[in-house]
DNA sequence: TGCGCGTATGTCAGATAGGACATATCAGGG
DNA sequence: CCCTGATATGTCCTATCTGACATACGCGCA
């Protein structure tokens, strides 16, 4: 497959985190934040909420919600979790988001009603 | 049971969070932190690590590790998660700790090797 | 009693996160 | 073309977090 070909060509293939030279733990930590971010976006959109509305529930601002969903470095896991709870997620939902293997967004997925 | 008797006596019975008058989301959030804290302590002890040793791995100090395990308000979820990763936990372990229903420490549990 | 080890607690200066605001981009109407 | 609503991006100032340090506590041991 593609990975093999690239590696035999002298490339190291891996996650963004690896590329940036992060330790294993740091890599997992970043993955985790990414998972929470995208779960937040999905949930918010499923609820038909705008960033402004979610921000209000959270007692925060639209720009911060945007940063949360973009996994901006200035956003903590704490805030992401509070955001998820404000978006109606339960502890189980959060745990699920952490564990769930993320895959590229498929046309099928989009058609299934995600993405608005 | 005891709960019934207390309630009929005019007491409202519930979690510490409820007692403090926190919102539902805030309550879930502190539960979550408590879950991570105690998972951290358990893991560290299972690994036979002292707080000092874990602190070194984390690039932190013994006092902060103590606060993490005590779920001190000055400790963020971010730090707890980094601590767990440093203590060898995986994403699955973390998700598990979040979901797991916590129960009082039983004599059986202690005898099974926890608590050193 | 004194000592060593592990843990708990309080404090504080420096680092980081977060709310607020301004501004930019983009998609639909009209 | 100009609105309007939704989202993105950058900056500022303050609030919170964090590592470090000092100190206290508890316990086993000699």
Short mmCIF file of N, CA and C in Angstrom, two decimals, chain A:
data_model
loop_
_atom_site.label_atom_id
_atom_site.label_comp_id
_atom_site.label_asym_id
_atom_site.label_seq_id
_atom_site.Cartn_x
_atom_site.Cartn_y
_atom_site.Cartn_z
N UNK A 1 0.82 -1.22 0.00
CA UNK A 1 0.00 0.00 0.00
C UNK A 1 0.84 1.26 0.00
N UNK A 2 0.16 2.38 -0.01
CA UNK A 2 0.84 3.66 -0.14
C UNK A 2 1.95 3.87 0.91
N UNK A 3 1.63 3.49 2.15
CA UNK A 3 2.59 3.71 3.23
C UNK A 3 3.93 3.04 2.94
N UNK A 4 3.83 1.77 2.52
CA UNK A 4 5.05 1.02 2.19
C UNK A 4 5.86 1.75 1.12
N UNK A 5 5.20 2.16 0.10
CA UNK A 5 5.91 2.81 -0.99
C UNK A 5 6.62 4.07 -0.52
N UNK A 6 5.93 4.83 0.28
CA UNK A 6 6.53 6.07 0.77
C UNK A 6 7.74 5.79 1.64
N UNK A 7 7.59 4.80 2.53
CA UNK A 7 8.68 4.51 3.45
C UNK A 7 9.91 3.99 2.72
N UNK A 8 9.67 3.14 1.74
CA UNK A 8 10.80 2.62 0.98
C UNK A 8 11.45 3.76 0.20
N UNK A 9 10.72 4.82 0.01
CA UNK A 9 11.28 5.96 -0.70
C UNK A 9 12.01 6.92 0.24
N UNK A 10 12.18 6.49 1.50
CA UNK A 10 12.94 7.32 2.43
C UNK A 10 12.07 8.20 3.30
N UNK A 11 10.77 8.08 3.17
CA UNK A 11 9.88 8.90 3.98
C UNK A 11 9.52 8.20 5.27
N UNK A 12 9.36 9.01 6.32
CA UNK A 12 8.82 8.44 7.54
C UNK A 12 7.34 8.80 7.53
N UNK A 13 6.51 7.80 7.72
CA UNK A 13 5.08 8.04 7.65
C UNK A 13 4.45 7.92 9.03
N UNK A 14 3.64 8.87 9.38
CA UNK A 14 3.00 8.78 10.70
C UNK A 14 2.05 9.92 10.90
N UNK A 15 1.71 10.16 12.15
CA UNK A 15 0.74 11.21 12.47
C UNK A 15 1.40 12.57 12.43
N UNK A 16 0.57 13.59 12.45
CA UNK A 16 1.08 14.95 12.50
C UNK A 16 1.95 15.12 13.74
N UNK A 17 1.50 14.56 14.83
CA UNK A 17 2.24 14.68 16.08
C UNK A 17 3.65 14.13 15.95
N UNK A 18 3.75 12.96 15.34
CA UNK A 18 5.08 12.37 15.17
C UNK A 18 5.95 13.29 14.35
N UNK A 19 5.34 13.81 13.29
CA UNK A 19 6.07 14.70 12.40
C UNK A 19 6.64 15.88 13.15
N UNK A 20 5.89 16.38 14.10
CA UNK A 20 6.33 17.55 14.86
C UNK A 20 7.34 17.17 15.94
N UNK A 21 7.64 15.88 16.05
CA UNK A 21 8.65 15.46 17.00
C UNK A 21 8.17 15.42 18.43
N UNK A 22 6.90 15.12 18.61
CA UNK A 22 6.38 15.05 19.98
C UNK A 22 6.63 13.66 20.56
N UNK A 23 6.66 13.59 21.89
CA UNK A 23 6.81 12.30 22.53
C UNK A 23 5.52 11.52 22.34
N UNK A 24 5.60 10.25 22.63
CA UNK A 24 4.42 9.40 22.49
C UNK A 24 3.24 9.95 23.29
N UNK A 25 3.50 10.29 24.54
CA UNK A 25 2.44 10.81 25.39
C UNK A 25 1.86 12.10 24.85
N UNK A 26 2.74 12.96 24.40
CA UNK A 26 2.27 14.23 23.85
C UNK A 26 1.40 13.97 22.64
N UNK A 27 1.80 13.01 21.84
CA UNK A 27 1.03 12.66 20.64
C UNK A 27 -0.37 12.20 21.02
N UNK A 28 -0.44 11.33 21.99
CA UNK A 28 -1.74 10.83 22.42
C UNK A 28 -2.58 11.98 22.95
N UNK A 29 -1.93 12.85 23.68
CA UNK A 29 -2.66 13.99 24.26
C UNK A 29 -3.26 14.86 23.16
N UNK A 30 -2.50 15.11 22.14
CA UNK A 30 -3.00 15.93 21.03
C UNK A 30 -4.15 15.23 20.32
N UNK A 31 -3.98 13.95 20.08
CA UNK A 31 -5.04 13.16 19.44
C UNK A 31 -6.33 13.32 20.23
N UNK A 32 -6.17 13.20 21.53
CA UNK A 32 -7.32 13.27 22.41
C UNK A 32 -8.03 14.62 22.27
N UNK A 33 -7.25 15.67 22.21
CA UNK A 33 -7.87 16.98 22.06
C UNK A 33 -8.56 17.10 20.70
N UNK A 34 -7.94 16.57 19.69
CA UNK A 34 -8.55 16.60 18.37
C UNK A 34 -9.89 15.87 18.38
N UNK A 35 -9.89 14.73 19.05
CA UNK A 35 -11.11 13.94 19.12
C UNK A 35 -12.23 14.73 19.78
N UNK A 36 -11.88 15.41 20.89
CA UNK A 36 -12.90 16.17 21.60
C UNK A 36 -13.38 17.36 20.77
N UNK A 37 -12.45 18.01 20.09
CA UNK A 37 -12.82 19.15 19.25
C UNK A 37 -13.84 18.75 18.20
N UNK A 38 -13.53 17.68 17.50
CA UNK A 38 -14.43 17.38 16.40
C UNK A 38 -15.74 16.82 16.92
N UNK A 39 -15.67 16.15 18.07
CA UNK A 39 -16.93 15.71 18.67
C UNK A 39 -17.78 16.93 19.02
N UNK A 40 -17.13 17.96 19.51
CA UNK A 40 -17.86 19.17 19.86
C UNK A 40 -18.55 19.76 18.64
N UNK A 41 -17.82 19.87 17.58
CA UNK A 41 -18.42 20.44 16.36
C UNK A 41 -19.61 19.59 15.92
N UNK A 42 -19.40 18.30 15.87
CA UNK A 42 -20.49 17.42 15.43
C UNK A 42 -21.73 17.60 16.30
N UNK A 43 -21.51 17.58 17.60
CA UNK A 43 -22.65 17.68 18.52
C UNK A 43 -23.37 19.00 18.37
N UNK A 44 -22.60 20.06 18.29
CA UNK A 44 -23.21 21.38 18.17
C UNK A 44 -24.08 21.45 16.92
N UNK A 45 -23.53 20.95 15.83
CA UNK A 45 -24.28 21.02 14.58
C UNK A 45 -25.50 20.13 14.61
N UNK A 46 -25.35 18.96 15.24
CA UNK A 46 -26.51 18.08 15.35
C UNK A 46 -27.64 18.75 16.14
N UNK A 47 -27.25 19.55 17.12
CA UNK A 47 -28.26 20.24 17.91
C UNK A 47 -28.78 21.48 17.19
N UNK A 48 -28.21 21.77 16.04
CA UNK A 48 -28.64 22.94 15.31
C UNK A 48 -28.29 24.23 16.03
N UNK A 49 -27.20 24.22 16.76
CA UNK A 49 -26.77 25.42 17.48
C UNK A 49 -25.72 26.17 16.68
N UNK A 50 -25.73 27.49 16.80
CA UNK A 50 -24.66 28.28 16.18
C UNK A 50 -23.56 28.41 17.24
N UNK A 51 -22.40 28.82 16.83
CA UNK A 51 -21.31 29.01 17.79
C UNK A 51 -21.70 30.06 18.82
N UNK A 52 -22.41 31.05 18.36
CA UNK A 52 -22.84 32.11 19.27
C UNK A 52 -23.75 31.55 20.37
N UNK A 53 -24.67 30.70 19.97
CA UNK A 53 -25.60 30.14 20.96
C UNK A 53 -24.88 29.26 21.97
N UNK A 54 -24.02 28.40 21.46
CA UNK A 54 -23.27 27.54 22.37
C UNK A 54 -22.42 28.38 23.30
N UNK A 55 -21.82 29.42 22.75
CA UNK A 55 -20.98 30.32 23.56
C UNK A 55 -21.79 30.89 24.72
N UNK A 56 -23.00 31.28 24.43
CA UNK A 56 -23.84 31.86 25.47
C UNK A 56 -24.09 30.84 26.59
N UNK A 57 -24.45 29.63 26.19
CA UNK A 57 -24.66 28.59 27.21
C UNK A 57 -23.43 28.38 28.07
N UNK A 58 -22.30 28.51 27.42
CA UNK A 58 -21.03 28.25 28.10
C UNK A 58 -20.58 29.45 28.91
N UNK A 59 -21.18 30.60 28.63
CA UNK A 59 -20.67 31.81 29.26
C UNK A 59 -19.35 32.19 28.63
N UNK A 60 -19.29 32.02 27.33
CA UNK A 60 -18.05 32.35 26.63
C UNK A 60 -18.39 33.11 25.35
N UNK A 61 -17.45 33.17 24.44
CA UNK A 61 -17.68 33.96 23.23
C UNK A 61 -17.57 33.11 21.97
N UNK A 62 -18.13 33.62 20.90
CA UNK A 62 -18.12 32.91 19.62
C UNK A 62 -16.69 32.56 19.19
N UNK A 63 -15.81 33.52 19.34
CA UNK A 63 -14.44 33.28 18.88
C UNK A 63 -13.81 32.12 19.64
N UNK A 64 -14.14 32.02 20.92
CA UNK A 64 -13.55 30.92 21.68
C UNK A 64 -14.12 29.58 21.21
N UNK A 65 -15.40 29.54 20.93
CA UNK A 65 -15.99 28.31 20.43
C UNK A 65 -15.33 27.91 19.11
N UNK A 66 -15.10 28.89 18.27
CA UNK A 66 -14.44 28.60 17.00
C UNK A 66 -13.07 27.99 17.26
N UNK A 67 -12.36 28.56 18.21
CA UNK A 67 -11.03 28.03 18.54
C UNK A 67 -11.12 26.63 19.13
N UNK A 68 -12.15 26.40 19.91
CA UNK A 68 -12.32 25.05 20.48
C UNK A 68 -12.46 24.04 19.36
N UNK A 69 -13.30 24.37 18.41
CA UNK A 69 -13.56 23.42 17.34
C UNK A 69 -12.35 23.28 16.42
N UNK A 70 -11.52 24.31 16.42
CA UNK A 70 -10.32 24.26 15.58
C UNK A 70 -9.16 23.66 16.36
N UNK A 71 -9.42 23.27 17.61
CA UNK A 71 -8.38 22.72 18.45
C UNK A 71 -7.19 23.68 18.55
N UNK A 72 -7.51 24.92 18.70
CA UNK A 72 -6.47 25.95 18.86
C UNK A 72 -5.64 25.63 20.10
N UNK A 73 -4.33 25.87 20.04
CA UNK A 73 -3.48 25.55 21.19
C UNK A 73 -3.87 26.29 22.47
N UNK A 74 -4.59 27.36 22.33
CA UNK A 74 -4.96 28.10 23.54
C UNK A 74 -6.19 27.50 24.22
N UNK A 75 -6.65 26.37 23.71
CA UNK A 75 -7.84 25.76 24.30
C UNK A 75 -7.48 24.52 25.13
N UNK A 76 -7.96 24.48 26.35
CA UNK A 76 -7.65 23.36 27.23
C UNK A 76 -8.69 22.25 27.10
N UNK A 77 -8.31 21.08 27.58
CA UNK A 77 -9.25 19.97 27.61
C UNK A 77 -10.42 20.32 28.52
N UNK A 78 -10.12 21.03 29.58
CA UNK A 78 -11.19 21.46 30.48
C UNK A 78 -12.28 22.17 29.71
N UNK A 79 -11.88 23.14 28.93
CA UNK A 79 -12.86 23.93 28.20
C UNK A 79 -13.60 23.07 27.19
N UNK A 80 -12.89 22.19 26.53
CA UNK A 80 -13.54 21.31 25.55
C UNK A 80 -14.60 20.47 26.23
N UNK A 81 -14.28 19.95 27.39
CA UNK A 81 -15.24 19.12 28.09
C UNK A 81 -16.44 19.94 28.54
N UNK A 82 -16.18 21.12 29.06
CA UNK A 82 -17.31 21.96 29.45
C UNK A 82 -18.17 22.29 28.24
N UNK A 83 -17.51 22.49 27.12
CA UNK A 83 -18.25 22.77 25.90
C UNK A 83 -19.11 21.59 25.49
N UNK A 84 -18.54 20.41 25.58
CA UNK A 84 -19.31 19.21 25.22
C UNK A 84 -20.51 19.04 26.13
N UNK A 85 -20.31 19.26 27.41
CA UNK A 85 -21.43 19.12 28.33
C UNK A 85 -22.51 20.14 27.99
N UNK A 86 -22.08 21.36 27.67
CA UNK A 86 -23.04 22.40 27.31
C UNK A 86 -23.77 22.03 26.03
N UNK A 87 -23.12 21.23 25.21
CA UNK A 87 -23.75 20.80 23.96
C UNK A 87 -24.56 19.53 24.17
N UNK A 88 -24.75 19.17 25.41
CA UNK A 88 -25.62 18.03 25.71
C UNK A 88 -24.96 16.67 25.77
N UNK A 89 -23.66 16.64 25.76
CA UNK A 89 -22.98 15.34 25.82
C UNK A 89 -22.98 14.81 27.25
N UNK A 90 -22.94 13.50 27.37
CA UNK A 90 -22.84 12.87 28.69
C UNK A 90 -21.41 12.39 28.88
N UNK A 91 -21.12 11.91 30.08
CA UNK A 91 -19.79 11.35 30.32
C UNK A 91 -19.51 10.23 29.32
N UNK A 92 -20.53 9.43 29.08
CA UNK A 92 -20.33 8.33 28.14
C UNK A 92 -19.99 8.84 26.74
N UNK A 93 -20.67 9.89 26.34
CA UNK A 93 -20.39 10.45 25.02
C UNK A 93 -18.94 10.89 24.94
N UNK A 94 -18.48 11.52 26.02
CA UNK A 94 -17.11 12.03 26.05
C UNK A 94 -16.12 10.87 25.97
N UNK A 95 -16.37 9.87 26.81
CA UNK A 95 -15.49 8.70 26.79
C UNK A 95 -15.50 8.08 25.40
N UNK A 96 -16.67 8.02 24.81
CA UNK A 96 -16.78 7.44 23.47
C UNK A 96 -15.96 8.21 22.46
N UNK A 97 -16.02 9.51 22.54
CA UNK A 97 -15.27 10.34 21.60
C UNK A 97 -13.78 10.10 21.76
N UNK A 98 -13.34 9.87 22.99
CA UNK A 98 -11.92 9.65 23.24
C UNK A 98 -11.45 8.34 22.64
N UNK A 99 -12.28 7.34 22.76
CA UNK A 99 -11.89 6.01 22.30
C UNK A 99 -12.07 5.81 20.82
N UNK A 100 -13.17 6.37 20.31
CA UNK A 100 -13.53 6.17 18.91
C UNK A 100 -12.35 6.40 17.97
N UNK A 101 -12.16 5.44 17.06
CA UNK A 101 -11.11 5.64 16.06
C UNK A 101 -11.64 6.60 15.02
N UNK A 102 -10.89 7.65 14.81
CA UNK A 102 -11.40 8.61 13.84
C UNK A 102 -10.98 8.25 12.43
N UNK A 103 -11.90 8.49 11.49
CA UNK A 103 -11.60 8.17 10.11
C UNK A 103 -11.96 9.37 9.28
N UNK A 104 -11.40 9.39 8.10
CA UNK A 104 -11.69 10.52 7.22
C UNK A 104 -13.17 10.59 7.01
N UNK A 105 -13.68 11.81 6.92
CA UNK A 105 -15.08 12.04 6.68
C UNK A 105 -15.46 11.49 5.32
N UNK A 106 -16.34 10.54 5.28
CA UNK A 106 -16.73 9.93 4.00
C UNK A 106 -17.96 10.61 3.44
N UNK A 107 -18.17 10.41 2.14
CA UNK A 107 -19.38 10.94 1.51
C UNK A 107 -20.58 10.28 2.19
N UNK A 108 -20.45 8.99 2.50
CA UNK A 108 -21.52 8.28 3.20
C UNK A 108 -21.84 8.97 4.51
N UNK A 109 -20.79 9.28 5.24
CA UNK A 109 -20.99 9.92 6.54
C UNK A 109 -21.74 11.23 6.40
N UNK A 110 -21.32 12.03 5.45
CA UNK A 110 -21.95 13.32 5.24
C UNK A 110 -23.42 13.12 4.86
N UNK A 111 -23.65 12.13 4.04
CA UNK A 111 -25.01 11.88 3.58
C UNK A 111 -25.88 11.40 4.74
N UNK A 112 -25.25 10.78 5.72
CA UNK A 112 -26.02 10.24 6.83
C UNK A 112 -26.55 11.34 7.74
N UNK A 113 -26.27 12.57 7.41
CA UNK A 113 -26.88 13.65 8.17
C UNK A 113 -25.90 14.48 8.98
N UNK A 114 -24.65 14.10 8.99
CA UNK A 114 -23.69 14.94 9.70
C UNK A 114 -23.52 16.17 8.84
N UNK A 115 -22.63 17.06 9.24
CA UNK A 115 -22.40 18.25 8.43
C UNK A 115 -23.68 18.98 8.18
N UNK A 116 -24.36 19.34 9.21
CA UNK A 116 -25.67 19.95 9.06
C UNK A 116 -26.58 18.86 8.51
#
